[in-house]
């Protein structure tokens, strides 16, 4: 397996070596802080918490980490904690060569917790830079928090229970956070965590969504007041702008602010959500792929991959991702709905009916089973049973489940051919400002009503920048002006570095245009005027630089020149040799002899 990014790392959960099992929370908190600290280094790709903690308590090899997380290095360590001393042992392993290239032991006073987190994070970053190449590292990676150490340790305990993400432990964490808030009312973290807990319970149906949102609001507002510029606060502000205020421009601004503070998979996933709402599915896929790269064991990331394939009407390809999401988190409520829809939209009506009838683990009040059966009966033309389910769904319109009820009533009526009735429900949902309206924009089942004037008008009110209904731009003859060329050259360079697109041997001009969201003609002009290169020259320059880095690595000494060239993105011996000689003025063989 070829590692996509040499500057990539995972931090596995630190092992608790103390006799007191309660110190588990401290180990998890330390691991999470180191992950967050390393994620601040722009050039470094850091596996997210969910995927790192997937390996907690498991004995794993370097080969398994390489294959499952696709990282070049990983950190493992342990903590032995007593009243007056803390010993942290850290070691770094190269997954390609499978060797420990350094280890270090820190003996510290437990009271110096913030200094310890920063010192360990900086030490890891420095050793990583020595091993993999240049990284821009700030003087401090972990800023001290202005609360007493005993309060912070109590906070880590609350965080430990919260991140178990089941009802009992979330409620337990709330008790700890509320106690901290009484003692330290100006500490923003517990407010954000209570908000996160309620959001999770509302999303997964552990509480009615409306009730969860109402309970979360005061905590979120206080967190925003205390710390408006953190990544987590900006992300929450982004959610509000999109799903409550329907202002996508501001939602993007806050999400991009969060991304600047700390590149993380949930932020990439969030931006993918917004692109989906607008109908920009190719771009949404690009951001989701980045989220999956950072967190390949996130159930939500796998669900969304399946959801995007569903929206693109690739139903058979969607099902494995939706099933994988349930395998990772069986309580996730979204995948079952789309698995059933994928079945009946591929003609497997009876299979879909059986699937919905036998649903397990999804609460009845979630309405997935009820709505799923209603859609099956509609598509199978069993009107008696369908109408019975419709009446039950209508009973939920005055409840906290009104958003789900409206969604299913819209879909069922479209399947029945009752288009006016379906649009009546869309209008009511719009008047109630329900977020489901935004998701109708790309829903395949509503295709029969998408070009009806009433539906189009609602969609344009909800999403003014709607690519499905906006008139196509009449591109000016001059294409890009000088300011736009300057902007997009920077954007393209960042995209090439973030996604390493040049490693794809089949990369096309069209692929670049989808990332930049520009027509291919514009991108062609951009390459010509912004870089003085055509497409092949531009991409092959990245591949050549990649080759020159890879060919010097000890791990590649046994490979042929062309094997390294192919790993660097070249797909032709002739193209590689010709381009190499043109740029370097010599052959690859002579070049290697001169530098060895």
PDB file of N, CA, C and O in Angstrom, residues 15-62:
ATOM      1  N   UNK A  15      -2.167   4.888  26.937  1.00  0.00           N
ATOM      2  CA  UNK A  15      -2.568   3.819  27.844  1.00  0.00           C
ATOM      3  C   UNK A  15      -2.425   4.268  29.296  1.00  0.00           C
ATOM      4  O   UNK A  15      -1.427   4.875  29.679  1.00  0.00           O
ATOM      5  N   UNK A  16      -3.441   3.967  30.096  1.00  0.00           N
ATOM      6  CA  UNK A  16      -3.401   4.299  31.522  1.00  0.00           C
ATOM      7  C   UNK A  16      -2.626   3.216  32.271  1.00  0.00           C
ATOM      8  O   UNK A  16      -3.068   2.078  32.372  1.00  0.00           O
ATOM      9  N   UNK A  17      -1.463   3.582  32.797  1.00  0.00           N
ATOM     10  CA  UNK A  17      -0.623   2.627  33.527  1.00  0.00           C
ATOM     11  C   UNK A  17      -0.780   2.790  35.031  1.00  0.00           C
ATOM     12  O   UNK A  17      -0.044   2.182  35.800  1.00  0.00           O
ATOM     13  N   UNK A  18      -1.733   3.621  35.455  1.00  0.00           N
ATOM     14  CA  UNK A  18      -1.938   3.862  36.878  1.00  0.00           C
ATOM     15  C   UNK A  18      -2.860   2.799  37.464  1.00  0.00           C
ATOM     16  O   UNK A  18      -3.677   2.209  36.765  1.00  0.00           O
ATOM     17  N   UNK A  19      -2.747   2.589  38.755  1.00  0.00           N
ATOM     18  CA  UNK A  19      -3.627   1.624  39.426  1.00  0.00           C
ATOM     19  C   UNK A  19      -5.057   2.139  39.493  1.00  0.00           C
ATOM     20  O   UNK A  19      -6.014   1.370  39.508  1.00  0.00           O
ATOM     21  N   UNK A  20      -5.206   3.464  39.502  1.00  0.00           N
ATOM     22  CA  UNK A  20      -6.532   4.071  39.567  1.00  0.00           C
ATOM     23  C   UNK A  20      -7.151   4.132  38.172  1.00  0.00           C
ATOM     24  O   UNK A  20      -6.701   4.885  37.307  1.00  0.00           O
ATOM     25  N   UNK A  21      -8.202   3.353  37.955  1.00  0.00           N
ATOM     26  CA  UNK A  21      -8.833   3.301  36.629  1.00  0.00           C
ATOM     27  C   UNK A  21      -9.509   4.617  36.266  1.00  0.00           C
ATOM     28  O   UNK A  21      -9.785   4.883  35.107  1.00  0.00           O
ATOM     29  N   UNK A  22      -9.790   5.446  37.287  1.00  0.00           N
ATOM     30  CA  UNK A  22     -10.409   6.747  37.008  1.00  0.00           C
ATOM     31  C   UNK A  22      -9.487   7.645  36.194  1.00  0.00           C
ATOM     32  O   UNK A  22      -9.927   8.605  35.571  1.00  0.00           O
ATOM     33  N   UNK A  23      -8.177   7.365  36.222  1.00  0.00           N
ATOM     34  CA  UNK A  23      -7.238   8.195  35.465  1.00  0.00           C
ATOM     35  C   UNK A  23      -7.352   7.982  33.963  1.00  0.00           C
ATOM     36  O   UNK A  23      -6.647   8.627  33.185  1.00  0.00           O
ATOM     37  N   UNK A  24      -8.231   7.081  33.554  1.00  0.00           N
ATOM     38  CA  UNK A  24      -8.494   6.850  32.129  1.00  0.00           C
ATOM     39  C   UNK A  24      -8.891   8.150  31.438  1.00  0.00           C
ATOM     40  O   UNK A  24      -8.495   8.433  30.317  1.00  0.00           O
ATOM     41  N   UNK A  25      -9.702   8.940  32.139  1.00  0.00           N
ATOM     42  CA  UNK A  25     -10.168  10.196  31.543  1.00  0.00           C
ATOM     43  C   UNK A  25      -9.004  11.136  31.264  1.00  0.00           C
ATOM     44  O   UNK A  25      -9.003  11.880  30.273  1.00  0.00           O
ATOM     45  N   UNK A  26      -7.992  11.120  32.137  1.00  0.00           N
ATOM     46  CA  UNK A  26      -6.832  11.992  31.952  1.00  0.00           C
ATOM     47  C   UNK A  26      -6.064  11.565  30.700  1.00  0.00           C
ATOM     48  O   UNK A  26      -5.629  12.407  29.906  1.00  0.00           O
ATOM     49  N   UNK A  27      -5.882  10.266  30.509  1.00  0.00           N
ATOM     50  CA  UNK A  27      -5.168   9.745  29.331  1.00  0.00           C
ATOM     51  C   UNK A  27      -5.897  10.119  28.048  1.00  0.00           C
ATOM     52  O   UNK A  27      -5.281  10.553  27.075  1.00  0.00           O
ATOM     53  N   UNK A  28      -7.221   9.958  28.052  1.00  0.00           N
ATOM     54  CA  UNK A  28      -8.003  10.315  26.861  1.00  0.00           C
ATOM     55  C   UNK A  28      -7.916  11.806  26.583  1.00  0.00           C
ATOM     56  O   UNK A  28      -7.797  12.240  25.426  1.00  0.00           O
ATOM     57  N   UNK A  29      -7.985  12.609  27.657  1.00  0.00           N
ATOM     58  CA  UNK A  29      -7.898  14.062  27.483  1.00  0.00           C
ATOM     59  C   UNK A  29      -6.562  14.489  26.936  1.00  0.00           C
ATOM     60  O   UNK A  29      -6.481  15.361  26.055  1.00  0.00           O
ATOM     61  N   UNK A  30      -5.492  13.884  27.432  1.00  0.00           N
ATOM     62  CA  UNK A  30      -4.147  14.200  26.937  1.00  0.00           C
ATOM     63  C   UNK A  30      -4.026  13.842  25.460  1.00  0.00           C
ATOM     64  O   UNK A  30      -3.504  14.625  24.652  1.00  0.00           O
ATOM     65  N   UNK A  31      -4.525  12.670  25.092  1.00  0.00           N
ATOM     66  CA  UNK A  31      -4.486  12.244  23.687  1.00  0.00           C
ATOM     67  C   UNK A  31      -5.224  13.231  22.798  1.00  0.00           C
ATOM     68  O   UNK A  31      -4.729  13.653  21.746  1.00  0.00           O
ATOM     69  N   UNK A  32      -6.416  13.614  23.236  1.00  0.00           N
ATOM     70  CA  UNK A  32      -7.235  14.527  22.431  1.00  0.00           C
ATOM     71  C   UNK A  32      -6.557  15.882  22.271  1.00  0.00           C
ATOM     72  O   UNK A  32      -6.584  16.473  21.179  1.00  0.00           O
ATOM     73  N   UNK A  33      -5.947  16.390  23.332  1.00  0.00           N
ATOM     74  CA  UNK A  33      -5.270  17.689  23.242  1.00  0.00           C
ATOM     75  C   UNK A  33      -4.077  17.628  22.291  1.00  0.00           C
ATOM     76  O   UNK A  33      -3.805  18.571  21.552  1.00  0.00           O
ATOM     77  N   UNK A  34      -3.343  16.518  22.312  1.00  0.00           N
ATOM     78  CA  UNK A  34      -2.203  16.382  21.391  1.00  0.00           C
ATOM     79  C   UNK A  34      -2.692  16.313  19.953  1.00  0.00           C
ATOM     80  O   UNK A  34      -2.102  16.919  19.046  1.00  0.00           O
ATOM     81  N   UNK A  35      -3.789  15.584  19.715  1.00  0.00           N
ATOM     82  CA  UNK A  35      -4.376  15.536  18.367  1.00  0.00           C
ATOM     83  C   UNK A  35      -4.742  16.946  17.913  1.00  0.00           C
ATOM     84  O   UNK A  35      -4.417  17.374  16.795  1.00  0.00           O
ATOM     85  N   UNK A  36      -5.434  17.702  18.779  1.00  0.00           N
ATOM     86  CA  UNK A  36      -5.850  19.070  18.432  1.00  0.00           C
ATOM     87  C   UNK A  36      -4.652  19.980  18.201  1.00  0.00           C
ATOM     88  O   UNK A  36      -4.662  20.825  17.293  1.00  0.00           O
ATOM     89  N   UNK A  37      -3.602  19.810  19.011  1.00  0.00           N
ATOM     90  CA  UNK A  37      -2.411  20.653  18.872  1.00  0.00           C
ATOM     91  C   UNK A  37      -1.710  20.382  17.546  1.00  0.00           C
ATOM     92  O   UNK A  37      -1.359  21.313  16.808  1.00  0.00           O
ATOM     93  N   UNK A  38      -1.505  19.115  17.206  1.00  0.00           N
ATOM     94  CA  UNK A  38      -0.822  18.770  15.957  1.00  0.00           C
ATOM     95  C   UNK A  38      -1.650  19.184  14.742  1.00  0.00           C
ATOM     96  O   UNK A  38      -1.103  19.519  13.689  1.00  0.00           O
ATOM     97  N   UNK A  39      -2.981  19.161  14.880  1.00  0.00           N
ATOM     98  CA  UNK A  39      -3.857  19.551  13.767  1.00  0.00           C
ATOM     99  C   UNK A  39      -3.703  21.025  13.406  1.00  0.00           C
ATOM    100  O   UNK A  39      -4.121  21.447  12.320  1.00  0.00           O
ATOM    101  N   UNK A  40      -3.090  21.812  14.285  1.00  0.00           N
ATOM    102  CA  UNK A  40      -2.871  23.230  13.979  1.00  0.00           C
ATOM    103  C   UNK A  40      -1.721  23.441  12.999  1.00  0.00           C
ATOM    104  O   UNK A  40      -1.553  24.527  12.457  1.00  0.00           O
ATOM    105  N   UNK A  41      -0.910  22.411  12.782  1.00  0.00           N
ATOM    106  CA  UNK A  41       0.212  22.520  11.844  1.00  0.00           C
ATOM    107  C   UNK A  41      -0.325  22.312  10.432  1.00  0.00           C
ATOM    108  O   UNK A  41      -0.782  21.222  10.082  1.00  0.00           O
ATOM    109  N   UNK A  42      -0.304  23.351   9.628  1.00  0.00           N
ATOM    110  CA  UNK A  42      -1.012  23.376   8.345  1.00  0.00           C
ATOM    111  C   UNK A  42      -0.605  22.251   7.406  1.00  0.00           C
ATOM    112  O   UNK A  42      -1.434  21.657   6.738  1.00  0.00           O
ATOM    113  N   UNK A  43       0.714  21.960   7.319  1.00  0.00           N
ATOM    114  CA  UNK A  43       1.172  20.990   6.326  1.00  0.00           C
ATOM    115  C   UNK A  43       0.968  19.549   6.775  1.00  0.00           C
ATOM    116  O   UNK A  43       1.198  18.614   6.013  1.00  0.00           O
ATOM    117  N   UNK A  44       0.530  19.359   8.014  1.00  0.00           N
ATOM    118  CA  UNK A  44       0.436  18.024   8.585  1.00  0.00           C
ATOM    119  C   UNK A  44      -0.997  17.510   8.536  1.00  0.00           C
ATOM    120  O   UNK A  44      -1.940  18.209   8.902  1.00  0.00           O
ATOM    121  N   UNK A  45      -1.161  16.277   8.064  1.00  0.00           N
ATOM    122  CA  UNK A  45      -2.476  15.635   8.037  1.00  0.00           C
ATOM    123  C   UNK A  45      -2.597  14.753   9.276  1.00  0.00           C
ATOM    124  O   UNK A  45      -1.833  13.800   9.444  1.00  0.00           O
ATOM    125  N   UNK A  46      -3.538  15.090  10.157  1.00  0.00           N
ATOM    126  CA  UNK A  46      -3.668  14.412  11.448  1.00  0.00           C
ATOM    127  C   UNK A  46      -4.994  13.660  11.510  1.00  0.00           C
ATOM    128  O   UNK A  46      -6.056  14.255  11.333  1.00  0.00           O
ATOM    129  N   UNK A  47      -4.925  12.372  11.748  1.00  0.00           N
ATOM    130  CA  UNK A  47      -6.131  11.560  11.858  1.00  0.00           C
ATOM    131  C   UNK A  47      -7.008  12.061  12.998  1.00  0.00           C
ATOM    132  O   UNK A  47      -6.514  12.353  14.092  1.00  0.00           O
ATOM    133  N   UNK A  48      -8.307  12.156  12.756  1.00  0.00           N
ATOM    134  CA  UNK A  48      -9.219  12.711  13.754  1.00  0.00           C
ATOM    135  C   UNK A  48      -9.435  11.762  14.926  1.00  0.00           C
ATOM    136  O   UNK A  48      -9.086  10.586  14.884  1.00  0.00           O
ATOM    137  N   UNK A  49     -10.049  12.312  15.965  1.00  0.00           N
ATOM    138  CA  UNK A  49     -10.221  11.585  17.220  1.00  0.00           C
ATOM    139  C   UNK A  49     -10.967  10.269  17.033  1.00  0.00           C
ATOM    140  O   UNK A  49     -10.568   9.240  17.575  1.00  0.00           O
ATOM    141  N   UNK A  50     -12.071  10.294  16.294  1.00  0.00           N
ATOM    142  CA  UNK A  50     -12.903   9.089  16.165  1.00  0.00           C
ATOM    143  C   UNK A  50     -12.097   7.905  15.669  1.00  0.00           C
ATOM    144  O   UNK A  50     -12.167   6.803  16.222  1.00  0.00           O
ATOM    145  N   UNK A  51     -11.319   8.123  14.609  1.00  0.00           N
ATOM    146  CA  UNK A  51     -10.547   7.023  14.038  1.00  0.00           C
ATOM    147  C   UNK A  51      -9.397   6.614  14.941  1.00  0.00           C
ATOM    148  O   UNK A  51      -9.074   5.428  15.040  1.00  0.00           O
ATOM    149  N   UNK A  52      -8.756   7.569  15.598  1.00  0.00           N
ATOM    150  CA  UNK A  52      -7.674   7.221  16.521  1.00  0.00           C
ATOM    151  C   UNK A  52      -8.201   6.371  17.678  1.00  0.00           C
ATOM    152  O   UNK A  52      -7.610   5.361  18.063  1.00  0.00           O
ATOM    153  N   UNK A  53      -9.348   6.786  18.229  1.00  0.00           N
ATOM    154  CA  UNK A  53      -9.893   6.087  19.391  1.00  0.00           C
ATOM    155  C   UNK A  53     -10.565   4.764  19.014  1.00  0.00           C
ATOM    156  O   UNK A  53     -10.922   3.983  19.892  1.00  0.00           O
ATOM    157  N   UNK A  54     -10.721   4.516  17.736  1.00  0.00           N
ATOM    158  CA  UNK A  54     -11.219   3.208  17.288  1.00  0.00           C
ATOM    159  C   UNK A  54     -10.274   2.106  17.761  1.00  0.00           C
ATOM    160  O   UNK A  54     -10.685   0.961  17.995  1.00  0.00           O
ATOM    161  N   UNK A  55      -8.996   2.442  17.928  1.00  0.00           N
ATOM    162  CA  UNK A  55      -7.978   1.452  18.289  1.00  0.00           C
ATOM    163  C   UNK A  55      -7.722   1.393  19.797  1.00  0.00           C
ATOM    164  O   UNK A  55      -6.804   0.702  20.233  1.00  0.00           O
ATOM    165  N   UNK A  56      -8.535   2.096  20.580  1.00  0.00           N
ATOM    166  CA  UNK A  56      -8.307   2.102  22.027  1.00  0.00           C
ATOM    167  C   UNK A  56      -8.447   0.689  22.601  1.00  0.00           C
ATOM    168  O   UNK A  56      -9.429  -0.009  22.348  1.00  0.00           O
ATOM    169  N   UNK A  57      -7.456   0.291  23.371  1.00  0.00           N
ATOM    170  CA  UNK A  57      -7.494  -1.015  24.009  1.00  0.00           C
ATOM    171  C   UNK A  57      -7.190  -2.179  23.095  1.00  0.00           C
ATOM    172  O   UNK A  57      -7.278  -3.337  23.502  1.00  0.00           O
ATOM    173  N   UNK A  58      -6.831  -1.874  21.834  1.00  0.00           N
ATOM    174  CA  UNK A  58      -6.541  -2.946  20.879  1.00  0.00           C
ATOM    175  C   UNK A  58      -5.044  -3.009  20.607  1.00  0.00           C
ATOM    176  O   UNK A  58      -4.381  -1.984  20.509  1.00  0.00           O
ATOM    177  N   UNK A  59      -4.535  -4.220  20.477  1.00  0.00           N
ATOM    178  CA  UNK A  59      -3.145  -4.392  20.083  1.00  0.00           C
ATOM    179  C   UNK A  59      -3.079  -4.342  18.565  1.00  0.00           C
ATOM    180  O   UNK A  59      -3.714  -5.135  17.882  1.00  0.00           O
ATOM    181  N   UNK A  60      -2.319  -3.390  18.060  1.00  0.00           N
ATOM    182  CA  UNK A  60      -2.244  -3.222  16.610  1.00  0.00           C
ATOM    183  C   UNK A  60      -0.788  -3.157  16.160  1.00  0.00           C
ATOM    184  O   UNK A  60       0.099  -2.803  16.933  1.00  0.00           O
ATOM    185  N   UNK A  61      -0.572  -3.497  14.898  1.00  0.00           N
ATOM    186  CA  UNK A  61       0.768  -3.431  14.315  1.00  0.00           C
ATOM    187  C   UNK A  61       0.885  -2.190  13.455  1.00  0.00           C
ATOM    188  O   UNK A  61      -0.125  -1.575  13.081  1.00  0.00           O
ATOM    189  N   UNK A  62       2.116  -1.834  13.112  1.00  0.00           N
ATOM    190  CA  UNK A  62       2.345  -0.696  12.214  1.00  0.00           C
ATOM    191  C   UNK A  62       1.668  -0.936  10.876  1.00  0.00           C
ATOM    192  O   UNK A  62       1.120  -0.014  10.260  1.00  0.00           O
TER     193      UNK A  62
END
